[in-house]
Amino acid sequence: AYKRFSELLPKEERENACSARVPKSQILTLPELRANPFQHRICHVFSTSESGDDSMSFEDFLDMLSVFSDSATSDIKSHYAFRIFDFDDDGTLDRKDLEQLVNCLTGQGEESRLSSAEMEQLIQNILEESDIDKDGTINLSEFQHVVSRSPDFARCGGLQG
């Protein structure tokens, strides 16, 4: 992990990799993130940058790798998946978050975009399935409840490297 992290730094900074921050643009070159539709959210969620530039320290990088590893528990994976899908960082998945989530999964192209009626029906179905307290949003425990009924989540449908 240290070798991979230091290789993202310019040569002159590699000997101080422990104290360096890798810019988001470099993190996004990782093969595991290059094609991930949530690459920007992943950087945002794992970055501890105080300037908000989504750069990563070595510890941030290790946190990200550990969550994506096969040995991470379903609870840990679902916790981070929830944070990644919570686009406005307000602690719930509301209609706007769900719409952005669907758009990320279906691609931004015109030919793959859902019509507003299809989007509305899909969001309605997601909320009917997941919104246990019927408040119009999905909180972390509701999300984890749905995930716990999906054995494939931790293995292939969730976060993996």
mmCIF file of C-alpha atoms in Angstrom:
data_model
loop_
_atom_site.group_PDB
_atom_site.id
_atom_site.type_symbol
_atom_site.label_atom_id
_atom_site.label_comp_id
_atom_site.label_asym_id
_atom_site.label_seq_id
_atom_site.Cartn_x
_atom_site.Cartn_y
_atom_site.Cartn_z
ATOM 1 C CA ALA A 1 0.000 0.000 0.000
ATOM 2 C CA TYR A 2 2.845 2.367 0.878
ATOM 3 C CA LYS A 3 4.560 1.658 -2.452
ATOM 4 C CA ARG A 4 1.336 2.308 -4.393
ATOM 5 C CA PHE A 5 0.727 5.527 -2.476
ATOM 6 C CA SER A 6 4.263 6.847 -2.934
ATOM 7 C CA GLU A 7 4.137 6.082 -6.676
ATOM 8 C CA LEU A 8 1.285 8.593 -6.950
ATOM 9 C CA LEU A 9 3.607 11.352 -5.714
ATOM 10 C CA PRO A 10 6.166 13.286 -7.774
ATOM 11 C CA LYS A 11 9.624 11.661 -7.483
ATOM 12 C CA GLU A 12 11.009 14.418 -5.262
ATOM 13 C CA GLU A 13 8.242 13.942 -2.667
ATOM 14 C CA ARG A 14 8.380 10.145 -2.452
ATOM 15 C CA GLU A 15 10.810 9.924 0.462
ATOM 16 C CA ASN A 16 8.382 11.953 2.580
ATOM 17 C CA ALA A 17 5.298 9.996 1.497
ATOM 18 C CA CYS A 18 4.136 9.574 5.104
ATOM 19 C CA SER A 19 3.623 13.309 5.494
ATOM 20 C CA ALA A 20 2.629 14.098 1.888
ATOM 21 C CA ARG A 21 -0.861 14.472 0.435
ATOM 22 C CA VAL A 22 -1.680 13.058 -2.980
ATOM 23 C CA PRO A 23 -3.924 15.307 -5.069
ATOM 24 C CA LYS A 24 -7.329 13.976 -6.072
ATOM 25 C CA SER A 25 -6.292 14.053 -9.750
ATOM 26 C CA GLN A 26 -3.596 11.467 -8.971
ATOM 27 C CA ILE A 27 -5.877 9.295 -6.828
ATOM 28 C CA LEU A 28 -8.303 9.153 -9.766
ATOM 29 C CA THR A 29 -5.581 7.534 -11.918
ATOM 30 C CA LEU A 30 -5.758 4.345 -9.814
ATOM 31 C CA PRO A 31 -7.157 1.506 -11.971
ATOM 32 C CA GLU A 32 -9.700 0.664 -9.239
ATOM 33 C CA LEU A 33 -11.167 4.169 -9.403
ATOM 34 C CA ARG A 34 -10.653 5.088 -13.044
ATOM 35 C CA ALA A 35 -13.935 3.544 -14.209
ATOM 36 C CA ASN A 36 -15.847 3.853 -10.937
ATOM 37 C CA PRO A 37 -18.921 6.081 -11.376
ATOM 38 C CA PHE A 38 -18.508 7.227 -7.754
ATOM 39 C CA GLN A 39 -14.805 8.123 -8.018
ATOM 40 C CA HIS A 40 -15.295 11.771 -6.990
ATOM 41 C CA ARG A 41 -17.499 10.850 -4.030
ATOM 42 C CA ILE A 42 -15.026 8.181 -2.916
ATOM 43 C CA CYS A 43 -12.215 10.753 -2.836
ATOM 44 C CA HIS A 44 -14.459 13.180 -0.979
ATOM 45 C CA VAL A 45 -15.537 10.668 1.662
ATOM 46 C CA PHE A 46 -12.065 9.305 2.410
ATOM 47 C CA SER A 47 -10.164 12.597 2.260
ATOM 48 C CA THR A 48 -9.372 14.350 5.532
ATOM 49 C CA SER A 49 -8.137 17.449 3.703
ATOM 50 C CA GLU A 50 -9.048 20.601 5.599
ATOM 51 C CA SER A 51 -8.912 22.658 2.416
ATOM 52 C CA GLY A 52 -11.672 20.564 0.820
ATOM 53 C CA ASP A 53 -9.549 19.613 -2.209
ATOM 54 C CA ASP A 54 -10.183 15.864 -1.625
ATOM 55 C CA SER A 55 -6.434 15.127 -1.538
ATOM 56 C CA MET A 56 -5.407 12.089 0.507
ATOM 57 C CA SER A 57 -2.835 11.399 3.158
ATOM 58 C CA PHE A 58 -1.305 7.926 3.442
ATOM 59 C CA GLU A 59 -3.756 7.213 6.289
ATOM 60 C CA ASP A 60 -6.720 8.283 4.114
ATOM 61 C CA PHE A 61 -5.405 5.987 1.374
ATOM 62 C CA LEU A 62 -5.104 3.068 3.831
ATOM 63 C CA ASP A 63 -8.644 3.684 5.090
ATOM 64 C CA MET A 64 -9.933 3.590 1.521
ATOM 65 C CA LEU A 65 -8.028 0.390 0.686
ATOM 66 C CA SER A 66 -9.209 -1.341 3.844
ATOM 67 C CA VAL A 67 -12.876 -0.558 3.140
ATOM 68 C CA PHE A 68 -12.505 -1.834 -0.427
ATOM 69 C CA SER A 69 -10.664 -4.985 0.684
ATOM 70 C CA ASP A 70 -12.333 -8.381 0.809
ATOM 71 C CA SER A 71 -11.717 -8.566 4.552
ATOM 72 C CA ALA A 72 -13.850 -5.498 5.373
ATOM 73 C CA THR A 73 -17.152 -6.424 7.005
ATOM 74 C CA SER A 74 -20.488 -5.814 5.360
ATOM 75 C CA ASP A 75 -21.251 -3.221 8.077
ATOM 76 C CA ILE A 76 -18.129 -1.225 7.264
ATOM 77 C CA LYS A 77 -18.730 -1.459 3.521
ATOM 78 C CA SER A 78 -22.366 -0.416 3.871
ATOM 79 C CA HIS A 79 -21.448 2.494 6.174
ATOM 80 C CA TYR A 80 -19.042 3.907 3.589
ATOM 81 C CA ALA A 81 -21.376 3.124 0.679
ATOM 82 C CA PHE A 82 -24.062 5.120 2.477
ATOM 83 C CA ARG A 83 -21.681 8.070 2.937
ATOM 84 C CA ILE A 84 -20.656 7.888 -0.739
ATOM 85 C CA PHE A 85 -24.299 7.832 -1.878
ATOM 86 C CA ASP A 86 -25.200 10.729 0.464
ATOM 87 C CA PHE A 87 -24.228 13.349 -2.113
ATOM 88 C CA ASP A 88 -25.229 16.336 0.018
ATOM 89 C CA ASP A 89 -23.587 14.934 3.180
ATOM 90 C CA ASP A 90 -26.704 15.479 5.294
ATOM 91 C CA GLY A 91 -26.844 11.989 6.827
ATOM 92 C CA THR A 92 -29.845 10.738 4.827
ATOM 93 C CA LEU A 93 -30.494 9.542 1.298
ATOM 94 C CA ASP A 94 -33.305 11.730 -0.003
ATOM 95 C CA ARG A 95 -34.888 11.883 -3.456
ATOM 96 C CA LYS A 96 -32.099 14.118 -4.785
ATOM 97 C CA ASP A 97 -29.386 11.723 -3.547
ATOM 98 C CA LEU A 98 -31.251 8.767 -5.053
ATOM 99 C CA GLU A 99 -31.595 10.562 -8.376
ATOM 100 C CA GLN A 100 -27.862 11.314 -8.445
ATOM 101 C CA LEU A 101 -27.137 7.719 -7.469
ATOM 102 C CA VAL A 102 -29.263 6.371 -10.332
ATOM 103 C CA ASN A 103 -27.664 8.828 -12.780
ATOM 104 C CA CYS A 104 -24.190 7.685 -11.712
ATOM 105 C CA LEU A 105 -25.162 4.047 -12.240
ATOM 106 C CA THR A 106 -26.902 4.517 -15.582
ATOM 107 C CA GLY A 107 -24.338 6.922 -17.030
ATOM 108 C CA GLN A 108 -24.798 10.528 -17.996
ATOM 109 C CA GLY A 109 -25.428 9.926 -21.705
ATOM 110 C CA GLU A 110 -28.784 10.846 -23.235
ATOM 111 C CA GLU A 111 -29.387 7.303 -24.485
ATOM 112 C CA SER A 112 -28.964 5.751 -21.027
ATOM 113 C CA ARG A 113 -30.693 8.433 -18.967
ATOM 114 C CA LEU A 114 -34.062 7.525 -17.502
ATOM 115 C CA SER A 115 -37.117 9.595 -18.342
ATOM 116 C CA SER A 116 -38.502 11.619 -15.451
ATOM 117 C CA ALA A 117 -41.417 9.174 -15.148
ATOM 118 C CA GLU A 118 -39.030 6.189 -15.019
ATOM 119 C CA MET A 119 -36.824 7.990 -12.489
ATOM 120 C CA GLU A 120 -39.838 8.856 -10.324
ATOM 121 C CA GLN A 121 -41.075 5.232 -10.425
ATOM 122 C CA LEU A 122 -37.615 3.873 -9.551
ATOM 123 C CA ILE A 123 -37.156 6.280 -6.632
ATOM 124 C CA GLN A 124 -40.676 5.425 -5.427
ATOM 125 C CA ASN A 125 -39.798 1.708 -5.565
ATOM 126 C CA ILE A 126 -36.508 2.268 -3.689
ATOM 127 C CA LEU A 127 -38.278 4.261 -0.968
ATOM 128 C CA GLU A 128 -41.094 1.701 -0.656
ATOM 129 C CA GLU A 129 -38.498 -1.043 -0.214
ATOM 130 C CA SER A 130 -36.129 0.844 2.109
ATOM 131 C CA ASP A 131 -37.853 3.719 3.931
ATOM 132 C CA ILE A 132 -39.058 1.808 6.990
ATOM 133 C CA ASP A 133 -40.198 4.862 8.984
ATOM 134 C CA LYS A 134 -41.862 6.376 5.896
ATOM 135 C CA ASP A 135 -40.231 9.814 6.318
ATOM 136 C CA GLY A 136 -39.309 10.102 2.634
ATOM 137 C CA THR A 137 -35.597 9.447 3.208
ATOM 138 C CA ILE A 138 -33.334 6.472 3.868
ATOM 139 C CA ASN A 139 -31.172 6.724 6.984
ATOM 140 C CA LEU A 140 -28.083 4.620 7.675
ATOM 141 C CA SER A 141 -29.892 1.930 9.660
ATOM 142 C CA GLU A 142 -32.582 1.569 6.952
ATOM 143 C CA PHE A 143 -29.837 1.330 4.325
ATOM 144 C CA GLN A 144 -27.949 -1.277 6.365
ATOM 145 C CA HIS A 145 -31.179 -3.245 6.866
ATOM 146 C CA VAL A 146 -31.734 -3.433 3.098
ATOM 147 C CA VAL A 147 -28.077 -4.323 2.510
ATOM 148 C CA SER A 148 -28.232 -7.088 5.141
ATOM 149 C CA ARG A 149 -30.921 -8.766 3.037
ATOM 150 C CA SER A 150 -28.632 -8.652 -0.015
ATOM 151 C CA PRO A 151 -25.873 -11.217 0.515
ATOM 152 C CA ASP A 152 -24.194 -10.128 -2.724
ATOM 153 C CA PHE A 153 -23.627 -6.582 -1.455
ATOM 154 C CA ALA A 154 -20.382 -7.166 0.434
ATOM 155 C CA ARG A 155 -19.132 -9.659 -2.130
ATOM 156 C CA CYS A 156 -19.830 -7.906 -5.415
ATOM 157 C CA GLY A 157 -22.549 -5.250 -5.311
ATOM 158 C CA GLY A 158 -20.971 -3.053 -2.714
ATOM 159 C CA LEU A 159 -17.539 -1.558 -2.363
ATOM 160 C CA GLN A 160 -14.664 -3.612 -3.596
ATOM 161 C CA GLY A 161 -11.198 -3.046 -4.955
#
